PDB file of C-alpha atoms and ligand atoms in Angstrom:
ATOM      1  CA  MET A  18      -0.095   0.315  -0.126  1.00 92.00           C
ATOM      2  CA  ASP A  19       1.679   2.987  -0.606  1.00 97.00           C
ATOM      3  CA  LEU A  20       1.130   5.657   2.172  1.00 98.00           C
ATOM      4  CA  GLY A  21       0.785   8.452   0.258  1.00 98.00           C
ATOM      5  CA  ILE A  22       3.596  10.602   2.120  1.00 98.00           C
ATOM      6  CA  ALA A  23       6.526  10.597   0.112  1.00 98.00           C
ATOM      7  CA  GLY A  24       8.230  13.900  -0.095  1.00 98.00           C
ATOM      8  CA  ARG A  25       7.158  15.047   4.321  1.00 98.00           C
ATOM      9  CA  THR A  26       8.909  15.873   6.075  1.00 98.00           C
ATOM     10  CA  ALA A  27       8.738  14.577   9.820  1.00 99.00           C
ATOM     11  CA  LEU A  28      10.690  15.361  13.044  1.00 99.00           C
ATOM     12  CA  VAL A  29      10.576  12.236  14.845  1.00 99.00           C
ATOM     13  CA  CYS A  30      12.393  12.418  18.646  1.00 98.00           C
ATOM     14  CA  GLY A  31      14.223   9.958  20.418  1.00 98.00           C
ATOM     15  CA  ALA A  32      15.084   7.926  17.432  1.00 98.00           C
ATOM     16  CA  SER A  33      18.645   6.641  17.309  1.00 98.00           C
ATOM     17  CA  LYS A  34      17.531   3.542  18.278  1.00 97.00           C
ATOM     18  CA  GLY A  35      14.710   1.404  19.494  1.00 97.00           C
ATOM     19  CA  LEU A  36      11.573   2.328  18.472  1.00 98.00           C
ATOM     20  CA  GLY A  37      11.783   6.030  17.927  1.00 98.00           C
ATOM     21  CA  LEU A  38      14.162   4.497  15.498  1.00 98.00           C
ATOM     22  CA  GLY A  39      11.869   2.050  14.343  1.00 98.00           C
ATOM     23  CA  CYS A  40       9.640   5.525  13.297  1.00 98.00           C
ATOM     24  CA  ALA A  41      12.553   6.786  11.347  1.00 98.00           C
ATOM     25  CA  GLN A  42      13.249   3.832   9.567  1.00 98.00           C
ATOM     26  CA  ALA A  43       9.626   2.840   8.384  1.00 98.00           C
ATOM     27  CA  LEU A  44       8.936   6.430   7.443  1.00 98.00           C
ATOM     28  CA  ALA A  45      12.363   6.453   5.733  1.00 98.00           C
ATOM     29  CA  ALA A  46      10.878   3.808   3.413  1.00 98.00           C
ATOM     30  CA  GLU A  47       7.588   5.680   2.421  1.00 98.00           C
ATOM     31  CA  GLY A  48      10.364   8.450   1.304  1.00 98.00           C
ATOM     32  CA  VAL A  49       9.084  11.028   4.232  1.00 98.00           C
ATOM     33  CA  GLN A  50      12.526  13.437   4.415  1.00 98.00           C
ATOM     34  CA  LEU A  51      13.632  12.957   8.048  1.00 98.00           C
ATOM     35  CA  THR A  52      15.398  14.717  11.514  1.00 98.00           C
ATOM     36  CA  ILE A  53      16.097  12.766  14.063  1.00 98.00           C
ATOM     37  CA  VAL A  54      16.924  13.242  17.074  1.00 98.00           C
ATOM     38  CA  ALA A  55      18.445  11.895  20.040  1.00 98.00           C
ATOM     39  CA  ARG A  56      21.426  12.267  22.671  1.00 97.00           C
ATOM     40  CA  THR A  57      24.625  10.930  21.461  1.00 97.00           C
ATOM     41  CA  GLN A  58      25.500  12.764  18.575  1.00 97.00           C
ATOM     42  CA  GLU A  59      27.556   9.346  17.842  1.00 98.00           C
ATOM     43  CA  VAL A  60      25.161   6.585  18.256  1.00 97.00           C
ATOM     44  CA  LEU A  61      22.651   8.999  16.372  1.00 98.00           C
ATOM     45  CA  GLU A  62      24.380   9.675  13.777  1.00 98.00           C
ATOM     46  CA  HIS A  63      25.402   5.649  13.060  1.00 98.00           C
ATOM     47  CA  ALA A  64      21.473   5.350  12.829  1.00 98.00           C
ATOM     48  CA  ALA A  65      20.939   8.473  10.175  1.00 98.00           C
ATOM     49  CA  GLN A  66      23.579   7.326   7.956  1.00 98.00           C
ATOM     50  CA  ALA A  67      21.899   3.383   7.894  1.00 98.00           C
ATOM     51  CA  ILE A  68      18.911   5.132   7.366  1.00 98.00           C
ATOM     52  CA  ARG A  69      19.475   8.045   3.791  1.00 98.00           C
ATOM     53  CA  GLY A  70      21.563   4.464   2.777  1.00 98.00           C
ATOM     54  CA  SER A  71      18.855   2.366   2.726  1.00 97.00           C
ATOM     55  CA  THR A  72      16.457   4.459   1.842  1.00 98.00           C
ATOM     56  CA  GLY A  73      18.142   7.884   0.172  1.00 97.00           C
ATOM     57  CA  VAL A  74      15.860  10.438   2.062  1.00 98.00           C
ATOM     58  CA  SER A  75      17.276  13.104   3.706  1.00 98.00           C
ATOM     59  CA  VAL A  76      18.088  12.809   7.366  1.00 98.00           C
ATOM     60  CA  THR A  77      19.390  15.684   9.655  1.00 98.00           C
ATOM     61  CA  ALA A  78      20.305  14.061  13.008  1.00 98.00           C
ATOM     62  CA  VAL A  79      20.578  16.940  15.714  1.00 98.00           C
ATOM     63  CA  ALA A  80      21.979  15.387  18.633  1.00 98.00           C
ATOM     64  CA  CYS A  81      20.062  16.914  21.751  1.00 98.00           C
ATOM     65  CA  ASP A  82      18.070  16.459  25.424  1.00 98.00           C
ATOM     66  CA  ILE A  83      14.675  16.853  23.621  1.00 98.00           C
ATOM     67  CA  THR A  84      13.137  17.782  27.263  1.00 98.00           C
ATOM     68  CA  THR A  85      15.442  20.699  28.105  1.00 98.00           C
ATOM     69  CA  ALA A  86      14.038  24.406  26.479  1.00 98.00           C
ATOM     70  CA  GLN A  87      16.819  24.311  24.534  1.00 98.00           C
ATOM     71  CA  GLY A  88      16.635  21.026  23.138  1.00 98.00           C
ATOM     72  CA  ARG A  89      13.706  21.270  21.463  1.00 98.00           C
ATOM     73  CA  ALA A  90      14.597  24.856  20.422  1.00 98.00           C
ATOM     74  CA  GLN A  91      17.716  23.179  18.250  1.00 98.00           C
ATOM     75  CA  ALA A  92      15.329  20.045  17.194  1.00 98.00           C
ATOM     76  CA  LEU A  93      12.784  22.450  16.009  1.00 98.00           C
ATOM     77  CA  ALA A  94      15.415  25.114  14.577  1.00 98.00           C
ATOM     78  CA  ALA A  95      16.037  22.572  12.217  1.00 98.00           C
ATOM     79  CA  CYS A  96      12.905  21.025  11.075  1.00 98.00           C
ATOM     80  CA  PRO A  97      10.398  24.413  12.364  1.00 98.00           C
ATOM     81  CA  THR A  98       7.141  23.283   9.977  1.00 98.00           C
ATOM     82  CA  PRO A  99       7.485  19.086  10.368  1.00 98.00           C
ATOM     83  CA  ASP A 100       4.698  17.847   8.187  1.00 99.00           C
ATOM     84  CA  ILE A 101       4.973  14.701  11.237  1.00 99.00           C
ATOM     85  CA  LEU A 102       5.516  15.144  14.536  1.00 99.00           C
ATOM     86  CA  VAL A 103       6.680  11.319  16.354  1.00 99.00           C
ATOM     87  CA  THR A 104       7.544  12.612  19.586  1.00 98.00           C
ATOM     88  CA  ASN A 105       9.479  10.287  22.055  1.00 98.00           C
ATOM     89  CA  ALA A 106      12.047  10.244  24.743  1.00 97.00           C
ATOM     90  CA  GLY A 107      13.096   7.447  27.297  1.00 92.00           C
ATOM     91  CA  GLY A 108      10.408   6.094  29.764  1.00 92.00           C
ATOM     92  CA  PRO A 109      11.182   7.452  33.749  1.00 93.00           C
ATOM     93  CA  PRO A 110      12.667   4.687  36.267  1.00 90.00           C
ATOM     94  CA  PRO A 111      11.030   2.122  37.845  1.00 88.00           C
ATOM     95  CA  GLY A 112      10.160   2.607  42.295  1.00 90.00           C
ATOM     96  CA  ASP A 113       8.093   3.087  44.966  1.00 93.00           C
ATOM     97  CA  PHE A 114       6.176   6.101  45.158  1.00 95.00           C
ATOM     98  CA  ARG A 115       7.031   6.521  48.896  1.00 97.00           C
ATOM     99  CA  ASP A 116      10.863   7.975  47.424  1.00 97.00           C
ATOM    100  CA  TRP A 117       9.901   9.423  45.070  1.00 97.00           C
ATOM    101  CA  GLU A 118      10.010  13.553  46.282  1.00 97.00           C
ATOM    102  CA  ARG A 119       8.943  16.153  43.649  1.00 98.00           C
ATOM    103  CA  ASP A 120      11.453  16.618  41.892  1.00 98.00           C
ATOM    104  CA  ASP A 121      11.118  12.776  40.127  1.00 97.00           C
ATOM    105  CA  TRP A 122       8.113  13.623  39.743  1.00 98.00           C
ATOM    106  CA  ILE A 123       8.857  17.206  37.736  1.00 98.00           C
ATOM    107  CA  ARG A 124      11.531  15.041  36.123  1.00 97.00           C
ATOM    108  CA  ALA A 125       9.025  12.547  34.789  1.00 98.00           C
ATOM    109  CA  LEU A 126       6.538  14.829  33.754  1.00 98.00           C
ATOM    110  CA  ASP A 127       8.988  16.983  31.224  1.00 97.00           C
ATOM    111  CA  ALA A 128      10.090  14.177  29.440  1.00 98.00           C
ATOM    112  CA  ASN A 129       6.351  12.360  28.983  1.00 98.00           C
ATOM    113  CA  MET A 130       4.232  14.867  29.414  1.00 98.00           C
ATOM    114  CA  LEU A 131       5.121  18.302  29.225  1.00 98.00           C
ATOM    115  CA  THR A 132       7.639  17.695  26.161  1.00 98.00           C
ATOM    116  CA  PRO A 133       5.450  16.076  23.724  1.00 98.00           C
ATOM    117  CA  ILE A 134       2.276  18.949  24.384  1.00 98.00           C
ATOM    118  CA  GLU A 135       5.712  21.606  23.837  1.00 98.00           C
ATOM    119  CA  LEU A 136       6.766  20.353  20.563  1.00 98.00           C
ATOM    120  CA  ILE A 137       2.569  20.020  19.776  1.00 99.00           C
ATOM    121  CA  ARG A 138       2.282  23.455  20.571  1.00 98.00           C
ATOM    122  CA  ALA A 139       5.155  24.592  18.356  1.00 98.00           C
ATOM    123  CA  THR A 140       3.988  22.408  15.297  1.00 98.00           C
ATOM    124  CA  ILE A 141       0.410  21.712  15.457  1.00 98.00           C
ATOM    125  CA  ASP A 142      -0.833  25.461  13.627  1.00 98.00           C
ATOM    126  CA  SER A 143       1.809  25.305  10.325  1.00 98.00           C
ATOM    127  CA  MET A 144       0.051  21.570  10.206  1.00 98.00           C
ATOM    128  CA  MET A 145      -3.253  23.177  10.447  1.00 98.00           C
ATOM    129  CA  ALA A 146      -2.285  25.776   7.964  1.00 98.00           C
ATOM    130  CA  GLN A 147      -1.655  23.733   5.298  1.00 98.00           C
ATOM    131  CA  ARG A 148      -4.484  21.038   5.843  1.00 98.00           C
ATOM    132  CA  PHE A 149      -2.228  18.602   6.942  1.00 98.00           C
ATOM    133  CA  GLY A 150      -0.166  17.458  10.146  1.00 98.00           C
ATOM    134  CA  ARG A 151      -0.048  13.561  12.303  1.00 99.00           C
ATOM    135  CA  ILE A 152       1.363  14.104  15.310  1.00 99.00           C
ATOM    136  CA  VAL A 153       2.025  10.597  16.963  1.00 99.00           C
ATOM    137  CA  ASN A 154       2.809  10.278  20.830  1.00 98.00           C
ATOM    138  CA  ILE A 155       4.894   6.966  21.784  1.00 98.00           C
ATOM    139  CA  THR A 156       3.300   6.544  25.107  1.00 98.00           C
ATOM    140  CA  SER A 157       3.180   3.104  27.238  1.00 97.00           C
ATOM    141  CA  SER A 158       0.758   0.484  27.986  1.00 96.00           C
ATOM    142  CA  SER A 159       0.536   1.516  31.266  1.00 94.00           C
ATOM    143  CA  VAL A 160      -1.490   4.203  30.216  1.00 95.00           C
ATOM    144  CA  LYS A 161      -4.015   1.231  29.265  1.00 95.00           C
ATOM    145  CA  ALA A 162      -3.007  -0.896  32.599  1.00 95.00           C
ATOM    146  CA  PRO A 163      -0.869   0.726  34.983  1.00 93.00           C
ATOM    147  CA  ILE A 164       2.370  -0.977  35.829  1.00 89.00           C
ATOM    148  CA  ASP A 165       2.992  -1.902  39.919  1.00 88.00           C
ATOM    149  CA  ILE A 166       6.195  -0.458  39.349  1.00 88.00           C
ATOM    150  CA  LEU A 167       5.947   2.536  36.353  1.00 91.00           C
ATOM    151  CA  GLY A 168       3.795   4.821  38.865  1.00 95.00           C
ATOM    152  CA  LEU A 169       5.789   7.500  37.400  1.00 96.00           C
ATOM    153  CA  SER A 170       5.212   6.152  34.020  1.00 95.00           C
ATOM    154  CA  ASN A 171       1.361   5.940  34.848  1.00 96.00           C
ATOM    155  CA  GLY A 172       0.599   9.336  36.368  1.00 96.00           C
ATOM    156  CA  ALA A 173       2.884  11.152  33.494  1.00 97.00           C
ATOM    157  CA  ARG A 174       2.004   9.938  30.406  1.00 98.00           C
ATOM    158  CA  SER A 175      -1.745   9.076  31.491  1.00 97.00           C
ATOM    159  CA  GLY A 176      -1.910  13.129  32.074  1.00 98.00           C
ATOM    160  CA  LEU A 177      -0.407  12.827  28.186  1.00 98.00           C
ATOM    161  CA  THR A 178      -2.685  11.372  27.058  1.00 98.00           C
ATOM    162  CA  GLY A 179      -5.935  13.138  28.615  1.00 98.00           C
ATOM    163  CA  PHE A 180      -4.383  15.968  27.251  1.00 98.00           C
ATOM    164  CA  VAL A 181      -4.310  15.159  23.508  1.00 98.00           C
ATOM    165  CA  ALA A 182      -8.101  13.463  24.169  1.00 98.00           C
ATOM    166  CA  GLY A 183      -9.044  16.839  24.488  1.00 98.00           C
ATOM    167  CA  LEU A 184      -7.127  19.043  22.001  1.00 98.00           C
ATOM    168  CA  ALA A 185      -7.091  16.073  18.537  1.00 98.00           C
ATOM    169  CA  ARG A 186     -10.800  17.441  18.769  1.00 98.00           C
ATOM    170  CA  LYS A 187      -9.991  20.107  18.296  1.00 98.00           C
ATOM    171  CA  VAL A 188      -7.519  19.921  14.863  1.00 98.00           C
ATOM    172  CA  ALA A 189      -9.475  17.498  13.184  1.00 98.00           C
ATOM    173  CA  GLY A 190     -11.199  19.998  11.299  1.00 98.00           C
ATOM    174  CA  HIS A 191      -7.852  20.874   9.547  1.00 98.00           C
ATOM    175  CA  ASN A 192      -7.024  17.065   8.412  1.00 98.00           C
ATOM    176  CA  VAL A 193      -4.214  17.173  11.854  1.00 98.00           C
ATOM    177  CA  THR A 194      -4.764  13.602  13.205  1.00 99.00           C
ATOM    178  CA  ILE A 195      -3.334  13.371  16.905  1.00 98.00           C
ATOM    179  CA  ASN A 196      -2.864   9.467  18.351  1.00 98.00           C
ATOM    180  CA  ASN A 197      -0.636   7.858  20.883  1.00 98.00           C
ATOM    181  CA  LEU A 198       0.401   4.570  20.324  1.00 98.00           C
ATOM    182  CA  LEU A 199       0.785   2.186  23.459  1.00 98.00           C
ATOM    183  CA  PRO A 200       4.432  -0.122  23.382  1.00 97.00           C
ATOM    184  CA  GLY A 201       3.946  -3.305  25.164  1.00 97.00           C
ATOM    185  CA  ALA A 202       6.704  -5.195  25.561  1.00 96.00           C
ATOM    186  CA  PHE A 203       9.470  -5.153  22.995  1.00 98.00           C
ATOM    187  CA  ALA A 204      13.043  -5.789  21.991  1.00 96.00           C
ATOM    188  CA  THR A 205      15.296  -2.880  22.959  1.00 96.00           C
ATOM    189  CA  ASP A 206      17.822  -0.876  24.873  1.00 93.00           C
ATOM    190  CA  ARG A 207      14.773  -0.002  27.152  1.00 90.00           C
ATOM    191  CA  LEU A 208      13.308  -3.227  27.975  1.00 92.00           C
ATOM    192  CA  ASN A 209      16.658  -5.263  28.354  1.00 92.00           C
ATOM    193  CA  ALA A 210      17.353  -2.634  30.829  1.00 89.00           C
ATOM    194  CA  THR A 211      14.277  -3.245  33.091  1.00 85.00           C
ATOM    195  CA  LEU A 212      14.509  -7.179  32.442  1.00 90.00           C
ATOM    196  CA  ALA A 213      17.762  -6.615  34.493  1.00 89.00           C
ATOM    197  CA  GLY A 214      16.625  -4.852  37.377  1.00 84.00           C
ATOM    198  CA  THR A 215      13.961  -6.620  38.044  1.00 86.00           C
ATOM    199  CA  ALA A 216      16.632 -10.052  37.881  1.00 90.00           C
ATOM    200  CA  LYS A 217      18.424  -7.891  39.744  1.00 90.00           C
ATOM    201  CA  LYS A 218      16.283  -7.333  42.310  1.00 85.00           C
ATOM    202  CA  GLN A 219      14.628 -10.926  42.506  1.00 89.00           C
ATOM    203  CA  ASN A 220      18.690 -12.416  42.510  1.00 93.00           C
ATOM    204  CA  ILE A 221      17.608 -14.630  39.773  1.00 93.00           C
ATOM    205  CA  ASP A 222      18.758 -15.320  36.502  1.00 95.00           C
ATOM    206  CA  LEU A 223      18.262 -13.013  33.718  1.00 93.00           C
ATOM    207  CA  ALA A 224      17.516 -15.224  31.203  1.00 95.00           C
ATOM    208  CA  GLU A 225      14.812 -16.909  32.997  1.00 96.00           C
ATOM    209  CA  VAL A 226      13.561 -13.453  34.107  1.00 94.00           C
ATOM    210  CA  ARG A 227      13.221 -12.977  30.049  1.00 96.00           C
ATOM    211  CA  GLU A 228      11.514 -16.045  29.616  1.00 96.00           C
ATOM    212  CA  GLN A 229       8.928 -15.624  32.285  1.00 95.00           C
ATOM    213  CA  ARG A 230       8.150 -12.076  30.715  1.00 94.00           C
ATOM    214  CA  ARG A 231       7.541 -13.817  27.527  1.00 97.00           C
ATOM    215  CA  GLY A 232       5.584 -16.329  28.924  1.00 97.00           C
ATOM    216  CA  THR A 233       2.837 -13.207  29.701  1.00 95.00           C
ATOM    217  CA  ILE A 234       2.381 -12.813  26.418  1.00 98.00           C
ATOM    218  CA  PRO A 235      -0.517 -14.774  23.902  1.00 98.00           C
ATOM    219  CA  ALA A 236       2.608 -14.068  21.136  1.00 98.00           C
ATOM    220  CA  GLY A 237       4.783 -15.949  22.825  1.00 98.00           C
ATOM    221  CA  ARG A 238       6.806 -12.809  21.888  1.00 98.00           C
ATOM    222  CA  PHE A 239       8.793  -9.976  22.268  1.00 98.00           C
ATOM    223  CA  GLY A 240       7.311  -7.020  19.722  1.00 98.00           C
ATOM    224  CA  GLU A 241       9.715  -5.594  17.184  1.00 98.00           C
ATOM    225  CA  PRO A 242      10.693  -1.995  16.891  1.00 98.00           C
ATOM    226  CA  ALA A 243       9.908  -2.616  13.203  1.00 98.00           C
ATOM    227  CA  GLU A 244       6.598  -3.610  14.007  1.00 98.00           C
ATOM    228  CA  PHE A 245       6.180  -0.608  15.614  1.00 98.00           C
ATOM    229  CA  GLY A 246       7.749   1.959  13.304  1.00 98.00           C
ATOM    230  CA  ALA A 247       4.702   0.286  10.394  1.00 98.00           C
ATOM    231  CA  ALA A 248       1.549   0.771  12.822  1.00 98.00           C
ATOM    232  CA  CYS A 249       3.104   4.527  12.569  1.00 99.00           C
ATOM    233  CA  ALA A 250       4.034   4.732   9.164  1.00 99.00           C
ATOM    234  CA  PHE A 251       0.568   4.074   9.001  1.00 98.00           C
ATOM    235  CA  LEU A 252      -0.989   6.237  11.742  1.00 98.00           C
ATOM    236  CA  CYS A 253       1.152   9.282   9.789  1.00 99.00           C
ATOM    237  CA  SER A 254      -0.675   8.269   5.892  1.00 98.00           C
ATOM    238  CA  VAL A 255      -3.090   9.611   4.071  1.00 98.00           C
ATOM    239  CA  HIS A 256      -5.362   6.343   4.750  1.00 98.00           C
ATOM    240  CA  ALA A 257      -5.472   7.312   8.529  1.00 98.00           C
ATOM    241  CA  ALA A 258      -6.740  10.907   8.089  1.00 98.00           C
ATOM    242  CA  TYR A 259      -9.945   9.770   9.864  1.00 98.00           C
ATOM    243  CA  MET A 260      -8.263   8.544  13.580  1.00 98.00           C
ATOM    244  CA  THR A 261      -7.941  10.581  15.576  1.00 98.00           C
ATOM    245  CA  GLY A 262      -7.772  10.845  19.179  1.00 98.00           C
ATOM    246  CA  GLN A 263      -6.819   7.432  19.476  1.00 98.00           C
ATOM    247  CA  ASN A 264      -4.924   5.013  21.700  1.00 98.00           C
ATOM    248  CA  VAL A 265      -3.031   2.079  19.484  1.00 98.00           C
ATOM    249  CA  LEU A 266      -2.429  -0.463  21.783  1.00 98.00           C
ATOM    250  CA  LEU A 267       0.924  -2.581  20.691  1.00 98.00           C
ATOM    251  CA  ASP A 268       1.389  -5.597  22.397  1.00 98.00           C
ATOM    252  CA  GLY A 269       1.478  -8.676  21.172  1.00 98.00           C
ATOM    253  CA  GLY A 270      -2.695  -9.553  23.181  1.00 98.00           C
ATOM    254  CA  ALA A 271      -0.863  -8.833  26.608  1.00 97.00           C
ATOM    255  CA  TYR A 272      -4.177  -6.531  27.809  1.00 97.00           C
ATOM    256  CA  PRO A 273      -6.700  -8.963  28.462  1.00 95.00           C
ATOM    257  CA  GLY A 274      -9.702  -6.612  28.109  1.00 93.00           C
ATOM    258  CA  THR A 275     -12.480  -6.799  25.341  1.00 93.00           C
ATOM    259  CA  PHE A 276     -11.438  -3.412  25.211  1.00 91.00           C
TER     260      PHE A 276
HETATM  261  P1  NAD B 310      15.578   2.842  23.781  1.00 95.51           P
HETATM  262  O1  NAD B 310      15.828   3.394  25.612  1.00 95.51           O
HETATM  263  O2  NAD B 310      15.409   1.628  23.297  1.00 95.51           O
HETATM  264  O3  NAD B 310      15.685   3.444  22.955  1.00 95.51           O
HETATM  265  C1  NAD B 310      15.538   5.725  23.478  1.00 95.51           C
HETATM  266  C2  NAD B 310      15.857   6.641  22.392  1.00 95.51           C
HETATM  267  O4  NAD B 310      15.607   7.926  22.877  1.00 95.51           O
HETATM  268  C3  NAD B 310      16.641   6.596  22.045  1.00 95.51           C
HETATM  269  O5  NAD B 310      17.623   6.621  20.661  1.00 95.51           O
HETATM  270  C4  NAD B 310      17.360   7.771  23.241  1.00 95.51           C
HETATM  271  O6  NAD B 310      19.144   7.525  22.761  1.00 95.51           O
HETATM  272  C5  NAD B 310      16.868   8.125  23.313  1.00 95.51           C
HETATM  273  N1  NAD B 310      16.502   9.615  24.373  1.00 95.51           N
HETATM  274  C6  NAD B 310      15.445   8.803  25.180  1.00 95.51           C
HETATM  275  N2  NAD B 310      16.184   9.935  25.607  1.00 95.51           N
HETATM  276  C7  NAD B 310      15.797  10.768  25.494  1.00 95.51           C
HETATM  277  C8  NAD B 310      16.635  13.218  25.716  1.00 95.51           C
HETATM  278  N3  NAD B 310      15.957  13.531  26.677  1.00 95.51           N
HETATM  279  N4  NAD B 310      16.566  13.268  24.321  1.00 95.51           N
HETATM  280  C9  NAD B 310      16.731  13.300  23.324  1.00 95.51           C
HETATM  281  N5  NAD B 310      16.393  11.653  22.993  1.00 95.51           N
HETATM  282  C10 NAD B 310      16.283  10.684  23.996  1.00 95.51           C
HETATM  283  O7  NAD B 310      13.820   2.235  24.533  1.00 95.51           O
HETATM  284  P2  NAD B 310      12.399   1.769  23.803  1.00 95.51           P
HETATM  285  O8  NAD B 310      11.918   0.805  23.739  1.00 95.51           O
HETATM  286  O9  NAD B 310      12.884   2.714  22.248  1.00 95.51           O
HETATM  287  O10 NAD B 310      11.614   2.877  24.507  1.00 95.51           O
HETATM  288  C11 NAD B 310      10.187   4.297  24.235  1.00 95.51           C
HETATM  289  C12 NAD B 310      10.112   4.676  24.782  1.00 95.51           C
HETATM  290  O11 NAD B 310       8.716   3.795  24.973  1.00 95.51           O
HETATM  291  C13 NAD B 310      10.187   4.994  26.549  1.00 95.51           C
HETATM  292  O12 NAD B 310       9.975   5.945  26.626  1.00 95.51           O
HETATM  293  C14 NAD B 310      10.438   3.617  27.130  1.00 95.51           C
HETATM  294  O13 NAD B 310       9.288   3.324  28.217  1.00 95.51           O
HETATM  295  C15 NAD B 310       8.940   3.967  26.130  1.00 95.51           C
HETATM  296  N6  NAD B 310       7.718   2.256  26.235  1.00 95.51           N
HETATM  297  C16 NAD B 310       9.046   0.752  25.866  1.00 95.51           C
HETATM  298  C17 NAD B 310       8.419  -0.202  26.174  1.00 95.51           C
HETATM  299  C18 NAD B 310       8.957  -1.692  25.851  1.00 95.51           C
HETATM  300  O14 NAD B 310       9.303  -2.802  25.728  1.00 95.51           O
HETATM  301  N7  NAD B 310      10.400  -1.414  24.587  1.00 95.51           N
HETATM  302  C19 NAD B 310       7.249  -0.196  26.695  1.00 95.51           C
HETATM  303  C20 NAD B 310       6.599   0.377  26.634  1.00 95.51           C
HETATM  304  C21 NAD B 310       6.777   1.364  26.918  1.00 95.51           C
END
């Protein structure tokens, strides 16, 4: 299927590896010109080279911390009026809410709620003016089914979800859509770090923890970033113009509800 977005421009955050990279690769495969953002220059440039080599699209790499005002300014200077915006940053650390001080909450809110909102604020008016815009926020399955040790993520991402639910309806008439993609367990560095943390805490073998986790997923495996990217690219396509304000779960069937 031709997604109808060749020649469009996209700003993709957190895109040197994992799910953000999966989204960048899928958009590039559709002929979208990219600006990709991550903190570590070398890893980001490596990703940019690989995308250029495999797709031939232009890729601008901006090494910055997207959760800071300065980082956002750098990213937006490189790509001030994207047709497509994919928001993403690292998830907050696990823990017990009794140990979290106000600053821990502010960091989580900054990264996983206020940064996407700031990026939307900076880019949505030009999308509305040109009558085309696609915004995809990478959130988490924790928005639908809270994860015990990830209270900072459950809380901050739910704030973003509530805000987006309202805004999506205000901009839908301008052919601008805003949707959230909710990853379950995907094979990325983030998942490896989470599993390693659990293994250490419970003093059991990492392979055993991995196997236990895999066993909770009806699909019987972890998701691949390329699968995540494919869903993102579809949400950014011309065909998804009537789909907005949605929370799309990609979790191999792990969420046990009917709706
Ligand atoms: P990852 O660690 O594999 O990749 C994260 C990417 O974001 C990297 O490119 C990293 O450099 C970049 N990044 C992180 N913080 C940044 C910052 N402040 N500024 C700019 N770039 C930054 O992680 P992932 O698995 O791809 O996860 C992406 C998001 O999805 C995270 O918020 C994570 O919590 C969430 N998530 C992941 C899973 C999973 O199973 N992988 C499940 C649920 C939620």
